[in-house]
DNA sequence: AAATGTATTGTTATAATATAACAATAATTG
DNA sequence: CAATTATTGTTATATTATAACAATACATTT
């Protein structure tokens, strides 16, 4: 299992994250016959403005600034759309959303999340699937979705603890 | 990894679950010098009324019936107390709480959760810890807490799908 | 291009979840 | 018993999310 983005490296080229996410989104929308409308693209950009999960209401001012309607349903609809296509993940314990680093192929939501700086680094969990499938099969459970959250302190924030 | 309670077996003796949970709570409170007050005990009983996670507001009517104050802070305080002692887990994706089947030793929150009947069966994840520790160590992440949710359809609900 | 149906967005209202702040009471300690 | 701490009561409000319906934009067929 490896980290699949550079979220915890503050020197990474984040423009590259954003442009990659946008490129992925366009391809995935194309392939699935969905439209990446201006609102949806903006919401995706906003979610990708950092690797810190953002709550729906934190996006509203930027929607207003861009001249869009900024009532809650607008942003929730866009978030739902992006979530259904696997372009973003929801972090349940934070009620917040973060970009998916690898949306080309559907996969579970799995993150290390720093309680101090809130940064969420996506992790790859294919090596866990055998265990999950085993427990599910043992109990006749049809596994459809997974949410995995590893909470703690990132390297940077460990160093600067009081 | 094995299921550690009989949540998905509707024939299980649930009184045994409840009495075990209460016994555990008393021991753990004793050992940690905390008080299992009447409100706290009632909230624990209510959370344990089934294996379906309950939202905080679902507990309020029963608190009122029992003659207690039933404003939100009352139940959230009790839930926070029980959560801190590891007597209940919070299911982030449901904003709901469920009893912990094995609170004697602290451990991560890990459940299979049926999207149809909402039953949550706790699972034991010690075999995953090596993977989690490895990814955390690789990135200097200090792992403090885990939330693992396996979402899908339980055996009973698979049978009765339309 | 016009007519039709579908998808998306706008708008208002409200539901559901959670916490802040301070007062009152109960339990514990010295 | 007095002083301190923990717990509970109370009011108000913050935060997160959805329902319901109207208006507009887009796509498809003719």
mmCIF file of N, CA and C in Angstrom, chain B residues 16-95:
data_model
loop_
_atom_site.group_PDB
_atom_site.id
_atom_site.type_symbol
_atom_site.label_atom_id
_atom_site.label_comp_id
_atom_site.label_asym_id
_atom_site.label_seq_id
_atom_site.Cartn_x
_atom_site.Cartn_y
_atom_site.Cartn_z
ATOM 1 N N UNK B 16 -28.342 -10.737 25.591
ATOM 2 C CA UNK B 16 -26.968 -11.049 25.982
ATOM 3 C C UNK B 16 -26.011 -9.958 25.522
ATOM 4 N N UNK B 17 -26.238 -9.438 24.307
ATOM 5 C CA UNK B 17 -25.428 -8.308 23.828
ATOM 6 C C UNK B 17 -25.530 -7.129 24.785
ATOM 7 N N UNK B 18 -26.792 -6.823 25.157
ATOM 8 C CA UNK B 18 -27.026 -5.636 25.984
ATOM 9 C C UNK B 18 -26.421 -5.810 27.368
ATOM 10 N N UNK B 19 -26.664 -6.975 27.978
ATOM 11 C CA UNK B 19 -26.142 -7.152 29.338
ATOM 12 C C UNK B 19 -24.617 -7.185 29.321
ATOM 13 N N UNK B 20 -24.052 -7.772 28.282
ATOM 14 C CA UNK B 20 -22.596 -7.769 28.170
ATOM 15 C C UNK B 20 -22.051 -6.361 28.029
ATOM 16 N N UNK B 21 -22.727 -5.556 27.214
ATOM 17 C CA UNK B 21 -22.281 -4.177 27.004
ATOM 18 C C UNK B 21 -22.345 -3.386 28.311
ATOM 19 N N UNK B 22 -23.427 -3.618 29.067
ATOM 20 C CA UNK B 22 -23.561 -2.907 30.346
ATOM 21 C C UNK B 22 -22.494 -3.348 31.328
ATOM 22 N N UNK B 23 -22.246 -4.643 31.370
ATOM 23 C CA UNK B 23 -21.193 -5.147 32.259
ATOM 24 C C UNK B 23 -19.842 -4.545 31.891
ATOM 25 N N UNK B 24 -19.538 -4.560 30.607
ATOM 26 C CA UNK B 24 -18.283 -3.977 30.142
ATOM 27 C C UNK B 24 -18.182 -2.516 30.543
ATOM 28 N N UNK B 25 -19.277 -1.797 30.353
ATOM 29 C CA UNK B 25 -19.269 -0.362 30.649
ATOM 30 C C UNK B 25 -18.969 -0.122 32.126
ATOM 31 N N UNK B 26 -19.584 -0.925 32.968
ATOM 32 C CA UNK B 26 -19.369 -0.721 34.411
ATOM 33 C C UNK B 26 -17.916 -0.957 34.789
ATOM 34 N N UNK B 27 -17.350 -2.022 34.253
ATOM 35 C CA UNK B 27 -15.944 -2.325 34.545
ATOM 36 C C UNK B 27 -15.035 -1.207 34.041
ATOM 37 N N UNK B 28 -15.284 -0.775 32.803
ATOM 38 C CA UNK B 28 -14.405 0.224 32.193
ATOM 39 C C UNK B 28 -14.512 1.563 32.910
ATOM 40 N N UNK B 29 -15.717 1.930 33.303
ATOM 41 C CA UNK B 29 -15.880 3.177 34.056
ATOM 42 C C UNK B 29 -15.163 3.070 35.400
ATOM 43 N N UNK B 30 -15.366 1.944 36.058
ATOM 44 C CA UNK B 30 -14.691 1.689 37.336
ATOM 45 C C UNK B 30 -13.181 1.878 37.186
ATOM 46 N N UNK B 31 -12.633 1.199 36.203
ATOM 47 C CA UNK B 31 -11.178 1.204 36.015
ATOM 48 C C UNK B 31 -10.633 2.579 35.667
ATOM 49 N N UNK B 32 -11.454 3.372 34.979
ATOM 50 C CA UNK B 32 -10.944 4.673 34.539
ATOM 51 C C UNK B 32 -11.419 5.800 35.443
ATOM 52 N N UNK B 33 -12.071 5.435 36.544
ATOM 53 C CA UNK B 33 -12.502 6.455 37.494
ATOM 54 C C UNK B 33 -13.572 7.381 36.953
ATOM 55 N N UNK B 34 -14.365 6.872 36.012
ATOM 56 C CA UNK B 34 -15.465 7.676 35.458
ATOM 57 C C UNK B 34 -16.795 7.138 35.990
ATOM 58 N N UNK B 35 -17.821 7.982 35.917
ATOM 59 C CA UNK B 35 -19.116 7.571 36.481
ATOM 60 C C UNK B 35 -20.115 7.234 35.371
ATOM 61 N N UNK B 36 -20.667 6.066 35.449
ATOM 62 C CA UNK B 36 -21.734 5.699 34.511
ATOM 63 C C UNK B 36 -23.058 6.167 35.116
ATOM 64 N N UNK B 37 -23.340 7.438 34.900
ATOM 65 C CA UNK B 37 -24.540 8.042 35.495
ATOM 66 C C UNK B 37 -25.788 7.483 34.814
ATOM 67 N N UNK B 38 -26.962 7.732 35.403
ATOM 68 C CA UNK B 38 -28.200 7.213 34.808
ATOM 69 C C UNK B 38 -28.393 7.641 33.359
ATOM 70 N N UNK B 39 -28.116 8.887 33.032
ATOM 71 C CA UNK B 39 -28.262 9.319 31.647
ATOM 72 C C UNK B 39 -27.315 8.546 30.735
ATOM 73 N N UNK B 40 -26.082 8.432 31.144
ATOM 74 C CA UNK B 40 -25.089 7.730 30.325
ATOM 75 C C UNK B 40 -25.471 6.272 30.133
ATOM 76 N N UNK B 41 -25.930 5.665 31.220
ATOM 77 C CA UNK B 41 -26.327 4.257 31.099
ATOM 78 C C UNK B 41 -27.526 4.104 30.175
ATOM 79 N N UNK B 42 -28.484 5.015 30.304
ATOM 80 C CA UNK B 42 -29.657 4.936 29.428
ATOM 81 C C UNK B 42 -29.266 5.116 27.975
ATOM 82 N N UNK B 43 -28.403 6.101 27.706
ATOM 83 C CA UNK B 43 -27.976 6.319 26.317
ATOM 84 C C UNK B 43 -27.246 5.086 25.796
ATOM 85 N N UNK B 44 -26.436 4.476 26.623
ATOM 86 C CA UNK B 44 -25.755 3.254 26.182
ATOM 87 C C UNK B 44 -26.765 2.152 25.876
ATOM 88 N N UNK B 45 -27.756 1.992 26.755
ATOM 89 C CA UNK B 45 -28.804 0.989 26.507
ATOM 90 C C UNK B 45 -29.540 1.278 25.202
ATOM 91 N N UNK B 46 -29.841 2.537 24.976
ATOM 92 C CA UNK B 46 -30.588 2.904 23.769
ATOM 93 C C UNK B 46 -29.769 2.621 22.511
ATOM 94 N N UNK B 47 -28.487 2.986 22.560
ATOM 95 C CA UNK B 47 -27.628 2.700 21.409
ATOM 96 C C UNK B 47 -27.578 1.193 21.167
ATOM 97 N N UNK B 48 -27.635 0.445 22.250
ATOM 98 C CA UNK B 48 -27.583 -1.005 22.144
ATOM 99 C C UNK B 48 -28.948 -1.640 21.931
ATOM 100 N N UNK B 49 -29.970 -0.843 21.675
ATOM 101 C CA UNK B 49 -31.290 -1.459 21.514
ATOM 102 C C UNK B 49 -31.350 -2.326 20.259
ATOM 103 N N UNK B 50 -30.404 -2.125 19.350
ATOM 104 C CA UNK B 50 -30.263 -3.011 18.195
ATOM 105 C C UNK B 50 -28.851 -2.852 17.670
ATOM 106 N N UNK B 51 -28.568 -3.516 16.551
ATOM 107 C CA UNK B 51 -27.260 -3.349 15.917
ATOM 108 C C UNK B 51 -27.331 -2.349 14.774
ATOM 109 N N UNK B 52 -28.401 -1.549 14.755
ATOM 110 C CA UNK B 52 -28.515 -0.502 13.746
ATOM 111 C C UNK B 52 -28.046 0.821 14.361
ATOM 112 N N UNK B 53 -27.063 1.462 13.748
ATOM 113 C CA UNK B 53 -26.599 2.743 14.279
ATOM 114 C C UNK B 53 -27.740 3.749 14.400
ATOM 115 N N UNK B 54 -27.751 4.485 15.493
ATOM 116 C CA UNK B 54 -28.802 5.467 15.747
ATOM 117 C C UNK B 54 -28.219 6.867 15.773
ATOM 118 N N UNK B 55 -28.956 7.810 15.209
ATOM 119 C CA UNK B 55 -28.576 9.213 15.290
ATOM 120 C C UNK B 55 -28.898 9.781 16.659
ATOM 121 N N UNK B 56 -28.166 10.827 17.013
ATOM 122 C CA UNK B 56 -28.339 11.422 18.334
ATOM 123 C C UNK B 56 -29.793 11.821 18.590
ATOM 124 N N UNK B 57 -30.424 12.383 17.589
ATOM 125 C CA UNK B 57 -31.784 12.887 17.779
ATOM 126 C C UNK B 57 -32.806 11.770 17.929
ATOM 127 N N UNK B 58 -32.462 10.593 17.485
ATOM 128 C CA UNK B 58 -33.373 9.460 17.660
ATOM 129 C C UNK B 58 -33.441 9.021 19.118
ATOM 130 N N UNK B 59 -32.470 9.427 19.906
ATOM 131 C CA UNK B 59 -32.434 9.012 21.311
ATOM 132 C C UNK B 59 -33.223 9.956 22.202
ATOM 133 N N UNK B 60 -33.471 11.165 21.714
ATOM 134 C CA UNK B 60 -34.059 12.186 22.576
ATOM 135 C C UNK B 60 -35.434 11.808 23.120
ATOM 136 N N UNK B 61 -36.345 11.275 22.294
ATOM 137 C CA UNK B 61 -37.665 10.945 22.846
ATOM 138 C C UNK B 61 -37.596 9.974 24.024
ATOM 139 N N UNK B 62 -36.716 8.984 23.908
ATOM 140 C CA UNK B 62 -36.604 8.009 25.005
ATOM 141 C C UNK B 62 -36.051 8.658 26.268
ATOM 142 N N UNK B 63 -35.165 9.633 26.100
ATOM 143 C CA UNK B 63 -34.674 10.355 27.269
ATOM 144 C C UNK B 63 -35.819 11.119 27.925
ATOM 145 N N UNK B 64 -36.633 11.748 27.083
ATOM 146 C CA UNK B 64 -37.782 12.484 27.618
ATOM 147 C C UNK B 64 -38.723 11.536 28.360
ATOM 148 N N UNK B 65 -39.016 10.393 27.732
ATOM 149 C CA UNK B 65 -39.902 9.412 28.360
ATOM 150 C C UNK B 65 -39.393 8.988 29.727
ATOM 151 N N UNK B 66 -38.080 8.906 29.859
ATOM 152 C CA UNK B 66 -37.501 8.448 31.126
ATOM 153 C C UNK B 66 -37.399 9.586 32.143
ATOM 154 N N UNK B 67 -37.914 10.751 31.764
ATOM 155 C CA UNK B 67 -37.957 11.864 32.707
ATOM 156 C C UNK B 67 -36.707 12.721 32.723
ATOM 157 N N UNK B 68 -35.786 12.479 31.793
ATOM 158 C CA UNK B 68 -34.579 13.290 31.745
ATOM 159 C C UNK B 68 -34.790 14.484 30.821
ATOM 160 N N UNK B 69 -33.954 15.454 31.001
ATOM 161 C CA UNK B 69 -33.855 16.524 30.038
ATOM 162 C C UNK B 69 -33.572 15.885 28.670
ATOM 163 N N UNK B 70 -34.190 16.454 27.645
ATOM 164 C CA UNK B 70 -33.966 15.838 26.337
ATOM 165 C C UNK B 70 -33.576 16.861 25.290
ATOM 166 N N UNK B 71 -32.762 17.818 25.681
ATOM 167 C CA UNK B 71 -32.199 18.746 24.703
ATOM 168 C C UNK B 71 -30.956 18.109 24.092
ATOM 169 N N UNK B 72 -30.615 18.508 22.864
ATOM 170 C CA UNK B 72 -29.472 17.886 22.188
ATOM 171 C C UNK B 72 -28.200 17.805 23.021
ATOM 172 N N UNK B 73 -27.806 18.854 23.723
ATOM 173 C CA UNK B 73 -26.525 18.734 24.440
ATOM 174 C C UNK B 73 -26.495 17.568 25.420
ATOM 175 N N UNK B 74 -27.630 17.246 25.991
ATOM 176 C CA UNK B 74 -27.664 16.130 26.943
ATOM 177 C C UNK B 74 -27.229 14.833 26.284
ATOM 178 N N UNK B 75 -27.801 14.564 25.126
ATOM 179 C CA UNK B 75 -27.478 13.296 24.491
ATOM 180 C C UNK B 75 -26.090 13.337 23.848
ATOM 181 N N UNK B 76 -25.703 14.484 23.320
ATOM 182 C CA UNK B 76 -24.352 14.553 22.738
ATOM 183 C C UNK B 76 -23.279 14.395 23.808
ATOM 184 N N UNK B 77 -23.535 14.951 24.994
ATOM 185 C CA UNK B 77 -22.552 14.770 26.070
ATOM 186 C C UNK B 77 -22.403 13.303 26.434
ATOM 187 N N UNK B 78 -23.533 12.635 26.552
ATOM 188 C CA UNK B 78 -23.473 11.216 26.917
ATOM 189 C C UNK B 78 -22.782 10.420 25.808
ATOM 190 N N UNK B 79 -23.119 10.739 24.552
ATOM 191 C CA UNK B 79 -22.482 10.032 23.438
ATOM 192 C C UNK B 79 -20.971 10.301 23.409
ATOM 193 N N UNK B 80 -20.578 11.549 23.653
ATOM 194 C CA UNK B 80 -19.147 11.866 23.671
ATOM 195 C C UNK B 80 -18.432 11.079 24.763
ATOM 196 N N UNK B 81 -19.080 11.041 25.932
ATOM 197 C CA UNK B 81 -18.496 10.293 27.047
ATOM 198 C C UNK B 81 -18.296 8.828 26.687
ATOM 199 N N UNK B 82 -19.337 8.219 26.159
ATOM 200 C CA UNK B 82 -19.274 6.796 25.814
ATOM 201 C C UNK B 82 -18.255 6.548 24.696
ATOM 202 N N UNK B 83 -18.187 7.506 23.768
ATOM 203 C CA UNK B 83 -17.249 7.370 22.657
ATOM 204 C C UNK B 83 -15.806 7.461 23.148
ATOM 205 N N UNK B 84 -15.564 8.397 24.058
ATOM 206 C CA UNK B 84 -14.199 8.546 24.575
ATOM 207 C C UNK B 84 -13.738 7.307 25.317
ATOM 208 N N UNK B 85 -14.645 6.620 25.951
ATOM 209 C CA UNK B 85 -14.269 5.397 26.659
ATOM 210 C C UNK B 85 -14.267 4.184 25.731
ATOM 211 N N UNK B 86 -14.601 4.407 24.475
ATOM 212 C CA UNK B 86 -14.596 3.287 23.532
ATOM 213 C C UNK B 86 -15.794 2.375 23.666
ATOM 214 N N UNK B 87 -16.847 2.840 24.325
ATOM 215 C CA UNK B 87 -18.033 1.993 24.527
ATOM 216 C C UNK B 87 -18.972 2.030 23.327
ATOM 217 N N UNK B 88 -18.849 3.060 22.540
ATOM 218 C CA UNK B 88 -19.617 3.137 21.288
ATOM 219 C C UNK B 88 -18.678 3.616 20.174
ATOM 220 N N UNK B 89 -19.086 3.353 18.941
ATOM 221 C CA UNK B 89 -18.369 3.865 17.777
ATOM 222 C C UNK B 89 -19.306 4.797 17.020
ATOM 223 N N UNK B 90 -18.700 5.751 16.318
ATOM 224 C CA UNK B 90 -19.486 6.598 15.429
ATOM 225 C C UNK B 90 -19.263 6.141 13.994
ATOM 226 N N UNK B 91 -20.366 5.987 13.257
ATOM 227 C CA UNK B 91 -20.281 5.654 11.837
ATOM 228 C C UNK B 91 -20.365 6.956 11.057
ATOM 229 N N UNK B 92 -19.226 7.394 10.550
ATOM 230 C CA UNK B 92 -19.142 8.716 9.938
ATOM 231 C C UNK B 92 -20.085 8.908 8.768
ATOM 232 N N UNK B 93 -20.235 7.880 7.943
ATOM 233 C CA UNK B 93 -21.055 8.044 6.746
ATOM 234 C C UNK B 93 -22.536 8.112 7.077
ATOM 235 N N UNK B 94 -22.917 7.735 8.285
ATOM 236 C CA UNK B 94 -24.329 7.774 8.687
ATOM 237 C C UNK B 94 -24.599 8.826 9.751
ATOM 238 N N UNK B 95 -23.575 9.476 10.245
ATOM 239 C CA UNK B 95 -23.740 10.352 11.402
ATOM 240 C C UNK B 95 -24.559 9.649 12.477
#
